[in-house]
Coordinates of C-alpha atoms in Angstrom, one line a residue:
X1 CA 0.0 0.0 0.0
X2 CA 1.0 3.5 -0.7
X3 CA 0.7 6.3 1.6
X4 CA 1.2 9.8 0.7
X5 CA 0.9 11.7 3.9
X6 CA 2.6 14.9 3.0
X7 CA 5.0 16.1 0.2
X8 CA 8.0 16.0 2.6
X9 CA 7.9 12.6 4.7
X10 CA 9.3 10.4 1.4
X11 CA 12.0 10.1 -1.0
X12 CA 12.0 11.3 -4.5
X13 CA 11.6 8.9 -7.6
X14 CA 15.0 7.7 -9.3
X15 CA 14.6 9.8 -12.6
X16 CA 13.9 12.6 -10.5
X17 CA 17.0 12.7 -8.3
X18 CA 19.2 12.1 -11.7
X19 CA 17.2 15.1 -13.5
X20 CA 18.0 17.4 -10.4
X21 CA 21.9 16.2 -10.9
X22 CA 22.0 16.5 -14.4
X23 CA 20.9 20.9 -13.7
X24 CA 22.1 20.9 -10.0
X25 CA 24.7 23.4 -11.6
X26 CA 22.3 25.7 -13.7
X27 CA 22.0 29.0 -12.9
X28 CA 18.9 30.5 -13.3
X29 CA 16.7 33.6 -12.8
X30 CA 14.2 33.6 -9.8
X31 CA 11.1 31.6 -9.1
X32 CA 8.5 31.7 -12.1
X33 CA 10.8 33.3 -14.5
X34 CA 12.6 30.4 -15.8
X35 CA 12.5 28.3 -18.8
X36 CA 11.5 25.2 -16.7
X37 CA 8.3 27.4 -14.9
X38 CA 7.4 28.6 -18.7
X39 CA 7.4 25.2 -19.6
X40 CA 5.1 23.8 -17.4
X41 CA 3.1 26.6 -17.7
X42 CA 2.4 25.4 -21.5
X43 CA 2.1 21.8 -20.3
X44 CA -0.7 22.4 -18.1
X45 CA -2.5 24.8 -20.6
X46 CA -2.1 21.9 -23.2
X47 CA -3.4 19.2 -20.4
X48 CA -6.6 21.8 -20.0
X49 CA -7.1 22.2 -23.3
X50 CA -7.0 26.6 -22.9
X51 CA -4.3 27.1 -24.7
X52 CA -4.9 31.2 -23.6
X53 CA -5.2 30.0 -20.1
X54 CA -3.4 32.4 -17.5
X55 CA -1.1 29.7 -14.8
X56 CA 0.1 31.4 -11.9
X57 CA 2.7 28.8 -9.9
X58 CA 3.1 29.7 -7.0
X59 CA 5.3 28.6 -3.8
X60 CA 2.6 26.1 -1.5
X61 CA -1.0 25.2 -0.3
X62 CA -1.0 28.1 2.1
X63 CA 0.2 30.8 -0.8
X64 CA -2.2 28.8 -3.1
X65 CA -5.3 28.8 -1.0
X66 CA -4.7 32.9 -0.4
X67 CA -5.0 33.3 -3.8
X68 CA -8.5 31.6 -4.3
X69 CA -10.6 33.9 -2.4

């Protein structure tokens, strides 16, 4: 059985932790303003099927559920 109690409390998958050493060197702007955010953004707008969809990312569930009122 899997239990996913929190984001924190397990280890990440094995592709994962070789992507994050394959760009542990990158340097790149702030939070939301790189070419990885940008990316995703498209993904999700794709996966929605609103392709002029506005995605906000932002930094957790307590930031996230601010911004819903």
């Amino acid at each position: 059985m899997l239990y996913f109690l929190n984001d924190y409390s397990e280890g990440a998958h094995e592709k994962v932790l070789q992507h994050l050493i394959d760009t542990n060197m990158e340097q790149l702007p702030g939070y939301g303003t790189d070419h990885y955010c940008e990316e995703a953004k498209e993904k999700i707008k794709k996966a929605c099927g609103c392709e002029d969809a506005e995605v906000f990312l932002l930094t957790g569930g307590t930031q996230t559920n601010q911004d819903c009122h």
